[in-house]
PDB file of C-alpha atoms in Angstrom:
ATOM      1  CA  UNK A  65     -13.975 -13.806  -6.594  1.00 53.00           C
ATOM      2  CA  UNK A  66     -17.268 -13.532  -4.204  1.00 56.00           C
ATOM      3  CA  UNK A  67     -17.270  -9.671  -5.079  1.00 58.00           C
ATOM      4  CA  UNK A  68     -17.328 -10.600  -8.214  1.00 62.00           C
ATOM      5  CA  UNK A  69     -20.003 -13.558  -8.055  1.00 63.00           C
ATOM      6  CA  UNK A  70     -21.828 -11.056  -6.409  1.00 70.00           C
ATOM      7  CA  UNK A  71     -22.442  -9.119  -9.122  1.00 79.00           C
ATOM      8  CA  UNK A  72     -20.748  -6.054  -7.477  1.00 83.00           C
ATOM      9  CA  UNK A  73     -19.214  -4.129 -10.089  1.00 87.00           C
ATOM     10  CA  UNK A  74     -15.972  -1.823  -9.421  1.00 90.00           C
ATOM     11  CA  UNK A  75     -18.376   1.640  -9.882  1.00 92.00           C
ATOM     12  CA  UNK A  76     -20.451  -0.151  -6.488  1.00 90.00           C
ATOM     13  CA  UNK A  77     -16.882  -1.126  -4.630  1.00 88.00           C
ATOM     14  CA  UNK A  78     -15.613   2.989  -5.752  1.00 92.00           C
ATOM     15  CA  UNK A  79     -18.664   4.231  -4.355  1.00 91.00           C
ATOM     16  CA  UNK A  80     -19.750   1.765  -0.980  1.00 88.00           C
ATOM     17  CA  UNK A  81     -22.643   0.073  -2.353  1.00 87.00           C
ATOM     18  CA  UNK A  82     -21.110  -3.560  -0.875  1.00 86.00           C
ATOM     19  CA  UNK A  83     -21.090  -4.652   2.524  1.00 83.00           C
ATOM     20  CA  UNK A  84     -18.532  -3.837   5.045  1.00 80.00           C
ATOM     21  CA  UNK A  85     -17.821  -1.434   7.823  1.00 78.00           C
ATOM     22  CA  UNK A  86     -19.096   1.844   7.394  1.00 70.00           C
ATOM     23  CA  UNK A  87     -16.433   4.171   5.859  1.00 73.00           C
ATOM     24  CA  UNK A  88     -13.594   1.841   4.771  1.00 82.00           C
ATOM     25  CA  UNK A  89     -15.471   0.230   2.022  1.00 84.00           C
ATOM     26  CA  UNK A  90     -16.318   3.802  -0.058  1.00 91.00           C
ATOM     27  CA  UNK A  91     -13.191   4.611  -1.790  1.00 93.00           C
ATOM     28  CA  UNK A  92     -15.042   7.847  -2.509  1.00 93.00           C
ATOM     29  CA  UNK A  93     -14.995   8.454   1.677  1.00 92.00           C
ATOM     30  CA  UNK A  94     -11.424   7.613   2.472  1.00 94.00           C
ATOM     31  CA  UNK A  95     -10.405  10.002  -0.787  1.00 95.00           C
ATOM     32  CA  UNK A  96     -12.283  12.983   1.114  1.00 95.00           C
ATOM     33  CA  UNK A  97     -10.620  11.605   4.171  1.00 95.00           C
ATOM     34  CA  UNK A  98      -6.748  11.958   2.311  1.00 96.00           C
ATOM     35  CA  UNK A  99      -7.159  14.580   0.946  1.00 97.00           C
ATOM     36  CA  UNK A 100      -7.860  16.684   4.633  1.00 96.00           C
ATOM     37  CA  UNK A 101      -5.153  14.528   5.954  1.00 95.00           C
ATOM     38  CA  UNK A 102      -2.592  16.197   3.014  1.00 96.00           C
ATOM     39  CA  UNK A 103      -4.348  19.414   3.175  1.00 96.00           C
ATOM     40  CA  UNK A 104      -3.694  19.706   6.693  1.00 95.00           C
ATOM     41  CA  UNK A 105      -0.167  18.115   6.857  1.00 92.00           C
ATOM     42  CA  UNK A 106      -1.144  15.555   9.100  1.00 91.00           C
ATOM     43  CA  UNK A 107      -0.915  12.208   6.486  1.00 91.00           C
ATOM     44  CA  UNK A 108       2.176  12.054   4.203  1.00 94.00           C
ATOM     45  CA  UNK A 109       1.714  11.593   0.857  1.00 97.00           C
ATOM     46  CA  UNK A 110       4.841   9.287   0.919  1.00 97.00           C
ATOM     47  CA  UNK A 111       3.292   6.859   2.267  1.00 97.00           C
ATOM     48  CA  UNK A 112      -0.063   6.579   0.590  1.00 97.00           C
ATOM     49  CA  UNK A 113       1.866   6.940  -3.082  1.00 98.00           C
ATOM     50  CA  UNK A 114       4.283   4.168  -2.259  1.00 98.00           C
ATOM     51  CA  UNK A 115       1.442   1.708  -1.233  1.00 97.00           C
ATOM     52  CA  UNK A 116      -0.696   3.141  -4.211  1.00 97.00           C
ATOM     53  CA  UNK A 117       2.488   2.131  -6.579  1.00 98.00           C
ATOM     54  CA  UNK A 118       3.389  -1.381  -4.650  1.00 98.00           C
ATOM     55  CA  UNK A 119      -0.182  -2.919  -5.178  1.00 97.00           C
ATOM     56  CA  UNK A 120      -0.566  -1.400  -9.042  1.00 97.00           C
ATOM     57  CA  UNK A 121       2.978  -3.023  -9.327  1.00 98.00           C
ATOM     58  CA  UNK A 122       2.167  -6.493  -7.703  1.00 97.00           C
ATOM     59  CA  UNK A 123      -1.407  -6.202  -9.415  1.00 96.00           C
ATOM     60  CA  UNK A 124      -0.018  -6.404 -12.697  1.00 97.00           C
ATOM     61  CA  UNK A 125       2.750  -9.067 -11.840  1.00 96.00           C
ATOM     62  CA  UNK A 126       0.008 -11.190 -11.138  1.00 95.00           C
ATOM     63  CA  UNK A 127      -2.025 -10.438 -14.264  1.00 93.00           C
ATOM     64  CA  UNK A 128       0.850 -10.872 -15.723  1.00 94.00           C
ATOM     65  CA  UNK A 129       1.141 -14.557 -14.148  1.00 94.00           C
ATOM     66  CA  UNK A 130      -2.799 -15.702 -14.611  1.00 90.00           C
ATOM     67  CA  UNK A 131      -3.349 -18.767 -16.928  1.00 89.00           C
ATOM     68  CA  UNK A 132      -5.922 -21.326 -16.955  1.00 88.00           C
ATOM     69  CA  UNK A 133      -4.154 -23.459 -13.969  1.00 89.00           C
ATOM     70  CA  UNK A 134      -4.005 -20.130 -11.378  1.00 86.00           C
ATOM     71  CA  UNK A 135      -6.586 -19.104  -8.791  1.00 83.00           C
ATOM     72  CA  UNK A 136      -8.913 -16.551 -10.065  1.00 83.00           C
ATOM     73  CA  UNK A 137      -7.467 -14.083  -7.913  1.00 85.00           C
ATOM     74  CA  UNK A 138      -4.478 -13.741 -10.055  1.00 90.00           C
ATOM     75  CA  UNK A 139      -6.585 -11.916 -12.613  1.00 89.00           C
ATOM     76  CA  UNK A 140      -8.591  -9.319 -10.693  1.00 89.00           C
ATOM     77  CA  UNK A 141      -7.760  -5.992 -12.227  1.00 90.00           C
ATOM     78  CA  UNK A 142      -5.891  -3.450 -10.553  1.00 94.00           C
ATOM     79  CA  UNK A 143      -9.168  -1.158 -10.142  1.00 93.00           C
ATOM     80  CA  UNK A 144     -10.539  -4.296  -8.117  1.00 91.00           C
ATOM     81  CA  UNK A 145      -7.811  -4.695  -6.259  1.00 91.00           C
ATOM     82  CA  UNK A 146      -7.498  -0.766  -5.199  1.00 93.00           C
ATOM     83  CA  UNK A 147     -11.166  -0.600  -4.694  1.00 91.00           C
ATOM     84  CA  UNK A 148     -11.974  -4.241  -2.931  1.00 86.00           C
ATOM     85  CA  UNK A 149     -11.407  -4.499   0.772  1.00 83.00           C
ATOM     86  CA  UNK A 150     -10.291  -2.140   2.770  1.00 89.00           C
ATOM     87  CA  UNK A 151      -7.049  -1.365   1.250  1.00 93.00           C
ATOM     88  CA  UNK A 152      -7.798   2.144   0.276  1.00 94.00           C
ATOM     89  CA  UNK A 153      -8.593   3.003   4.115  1.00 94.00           C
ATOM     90  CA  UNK A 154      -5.307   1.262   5.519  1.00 94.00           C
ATOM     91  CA  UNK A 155      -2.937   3.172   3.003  1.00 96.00           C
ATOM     92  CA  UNK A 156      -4.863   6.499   3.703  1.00 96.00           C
ATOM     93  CA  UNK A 157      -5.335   6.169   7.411  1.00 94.00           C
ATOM     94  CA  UNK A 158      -3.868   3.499   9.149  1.00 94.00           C
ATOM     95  CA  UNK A 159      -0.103   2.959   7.036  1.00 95.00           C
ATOM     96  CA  UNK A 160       0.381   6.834   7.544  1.00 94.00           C
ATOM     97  CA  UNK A 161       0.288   6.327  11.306  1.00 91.00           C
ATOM     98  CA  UNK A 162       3.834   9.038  12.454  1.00 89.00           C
ATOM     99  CA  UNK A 163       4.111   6.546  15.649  1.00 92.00           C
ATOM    100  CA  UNK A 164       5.191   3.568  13.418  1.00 92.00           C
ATOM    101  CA  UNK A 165       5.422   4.416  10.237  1.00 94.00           C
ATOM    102  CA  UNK A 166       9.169   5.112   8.490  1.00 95.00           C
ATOM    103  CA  UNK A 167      10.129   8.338   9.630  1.00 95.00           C
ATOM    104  CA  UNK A 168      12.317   9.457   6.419  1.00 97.00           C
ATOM    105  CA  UNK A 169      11.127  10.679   3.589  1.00 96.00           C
ATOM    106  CA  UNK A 170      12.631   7.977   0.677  1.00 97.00           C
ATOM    107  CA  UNK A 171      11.967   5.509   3.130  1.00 97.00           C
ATOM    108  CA  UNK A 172       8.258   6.355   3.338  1.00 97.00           C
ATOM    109  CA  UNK A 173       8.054   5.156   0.141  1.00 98.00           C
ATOM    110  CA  UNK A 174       9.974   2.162   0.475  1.00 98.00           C
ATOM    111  CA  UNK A 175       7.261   1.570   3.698  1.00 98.00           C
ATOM    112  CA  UNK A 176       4.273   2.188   1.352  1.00 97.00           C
ATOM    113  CA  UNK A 177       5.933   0.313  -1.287  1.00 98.00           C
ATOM    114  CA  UNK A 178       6.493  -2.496   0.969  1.00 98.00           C
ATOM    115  CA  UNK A 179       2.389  -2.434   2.860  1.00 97.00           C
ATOM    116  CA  UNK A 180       1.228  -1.974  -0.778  1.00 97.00           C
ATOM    117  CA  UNK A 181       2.940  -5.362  -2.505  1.00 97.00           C
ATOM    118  CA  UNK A 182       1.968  -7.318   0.584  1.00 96.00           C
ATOM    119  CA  UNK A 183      -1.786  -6.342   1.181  1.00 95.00           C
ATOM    120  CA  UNK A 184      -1.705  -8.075  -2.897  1.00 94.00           C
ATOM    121  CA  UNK A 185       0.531 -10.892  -2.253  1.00 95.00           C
ATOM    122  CA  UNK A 186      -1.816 -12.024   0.724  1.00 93.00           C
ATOM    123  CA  UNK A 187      -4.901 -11.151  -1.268  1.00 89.00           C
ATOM    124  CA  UNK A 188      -3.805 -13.419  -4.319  1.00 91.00           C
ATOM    125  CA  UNK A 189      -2.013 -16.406  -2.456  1.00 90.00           C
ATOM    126  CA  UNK A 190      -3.759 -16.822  -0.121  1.00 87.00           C
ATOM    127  CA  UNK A 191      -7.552 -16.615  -0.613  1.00 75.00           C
ATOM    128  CA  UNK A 192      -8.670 -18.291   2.458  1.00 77.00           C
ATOM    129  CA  UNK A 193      -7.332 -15.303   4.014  1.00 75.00           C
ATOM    130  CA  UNK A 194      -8.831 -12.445   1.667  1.00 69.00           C
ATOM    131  CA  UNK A 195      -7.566  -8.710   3.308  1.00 79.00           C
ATOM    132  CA  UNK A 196      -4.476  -8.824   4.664  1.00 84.00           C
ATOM    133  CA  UNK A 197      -4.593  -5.282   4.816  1.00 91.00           C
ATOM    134  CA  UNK A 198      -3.502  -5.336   8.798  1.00 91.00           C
ATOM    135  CA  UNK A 199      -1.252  -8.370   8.042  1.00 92.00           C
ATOM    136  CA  UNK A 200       1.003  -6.176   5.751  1.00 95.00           C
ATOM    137  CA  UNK A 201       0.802  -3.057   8.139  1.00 96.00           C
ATOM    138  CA  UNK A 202       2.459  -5.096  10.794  1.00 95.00           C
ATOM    139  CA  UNK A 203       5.426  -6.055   8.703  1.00 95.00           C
ATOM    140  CA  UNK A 204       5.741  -2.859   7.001  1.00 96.00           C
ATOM    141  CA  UNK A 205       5.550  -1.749  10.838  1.00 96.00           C
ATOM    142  CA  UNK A 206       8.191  -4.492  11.943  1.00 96.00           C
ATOM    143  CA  UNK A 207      10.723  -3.131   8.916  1.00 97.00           C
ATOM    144  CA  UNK A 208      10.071   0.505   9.580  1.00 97.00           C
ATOM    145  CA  UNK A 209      13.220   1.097  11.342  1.00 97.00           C
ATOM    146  CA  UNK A 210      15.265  -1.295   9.132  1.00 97.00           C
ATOM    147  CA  UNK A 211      14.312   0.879   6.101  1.00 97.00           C
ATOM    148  CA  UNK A 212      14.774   3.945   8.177  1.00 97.00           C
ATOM    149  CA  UNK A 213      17.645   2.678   9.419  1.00 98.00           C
ATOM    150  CA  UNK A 214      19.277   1.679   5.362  1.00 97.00           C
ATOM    151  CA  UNK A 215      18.366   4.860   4.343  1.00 97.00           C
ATOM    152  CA  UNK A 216      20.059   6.999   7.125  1.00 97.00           C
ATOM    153  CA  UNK A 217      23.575   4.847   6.307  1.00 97.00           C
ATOM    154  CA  UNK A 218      22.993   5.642   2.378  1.00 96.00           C
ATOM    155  CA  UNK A 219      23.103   9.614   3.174  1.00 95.00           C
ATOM    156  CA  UNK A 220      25.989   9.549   5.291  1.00 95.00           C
ATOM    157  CA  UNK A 221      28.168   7.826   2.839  1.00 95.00           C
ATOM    158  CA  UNK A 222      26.844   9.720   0.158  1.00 93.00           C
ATOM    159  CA  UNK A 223      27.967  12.926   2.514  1.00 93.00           C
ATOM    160  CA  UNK A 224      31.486  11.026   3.174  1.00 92.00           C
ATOM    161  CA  UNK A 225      32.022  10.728   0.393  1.00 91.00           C
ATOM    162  CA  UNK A 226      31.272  14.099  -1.309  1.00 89.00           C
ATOM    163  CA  UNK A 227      33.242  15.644   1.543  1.00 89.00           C
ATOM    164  CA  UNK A 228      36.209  13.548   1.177  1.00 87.00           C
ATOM    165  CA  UNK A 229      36.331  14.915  -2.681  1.00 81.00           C
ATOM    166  CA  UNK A 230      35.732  18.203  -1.395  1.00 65.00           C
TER     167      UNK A 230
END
């Protein structure tokens, strides 16, 4: 990896010390930053844990697949891949966005899920194109209402059928 080439450790990527845009590159900043979002109510921690658990899950699938004939992006830890980029800022700030975002709660999670697994496929398959952070927004964006929509039907024939027993 370049960060890695670099000599940038994941302490320096935790705390800022690497080049980027002001803000989005200090996981230390955008924790502050969640944590008044929660405090306040306005970000849902839905959201932010379901992308937190879809890149530690796709993180390890690829450590899981790294061998000597893979790209060296296949075996970037999971603290690297939380830490790198701007993923930490998108899943705090920008996946959490009411407007577009999945507007129940189980399928918040399912959203998250779904940004968090794609900001790491893109990352790892595709390392001409390292972020993909806005990438996976936009198709966690374009399946909002599909998830939404799945997880509406699921409660009302949960509640026909508890009231047809009733």
């Amino acid at each position: 990896s370049v960060m890695v080439d670099a000599g940038y450790s994941v302490k320096d990527l935790f705390i800022g010390l690497v080049p980027g845009s002001v803000g989005e590159t200090s996981v230390i900043c955008v924790l502050v930053g969640a944590a008044l979002l929660l405090i306040t109510r306005i970000g849902n921690y839905r959201t932010m844990l379901g992308g937190l658990i879809g890149a530690v899950t796709m993180s390890w699938v690829f450590n899981m697949l790294a061998g000597p004939e893979t790209s060296a992006f296949f075996d970037l830890s999971v603290s690297w891949q939380l830490c790198a980029g701007s993923f930490a800022f998108a899943i705090v700030f920008m996946a959490t966005d009411p407007v577009s975002a999945s507007m129940t709660n189980l399928g918040r999670y399912a959203y998250g899920a779904l940004i968090g697994f794609m900001v790491i496929l893109v990352r790892v398959i595709n390392p001409a194109f390292p972020e993909g952070v806005m990438l996976a927004i936009l198709f966690g964006n374009v399946f909002a209402p599909l998830i939404d929509y799945f997880v509406v039907s699921a409660n009302i024939k949960r509640r026909k059928q508890r009231y047809a027993k009733g």
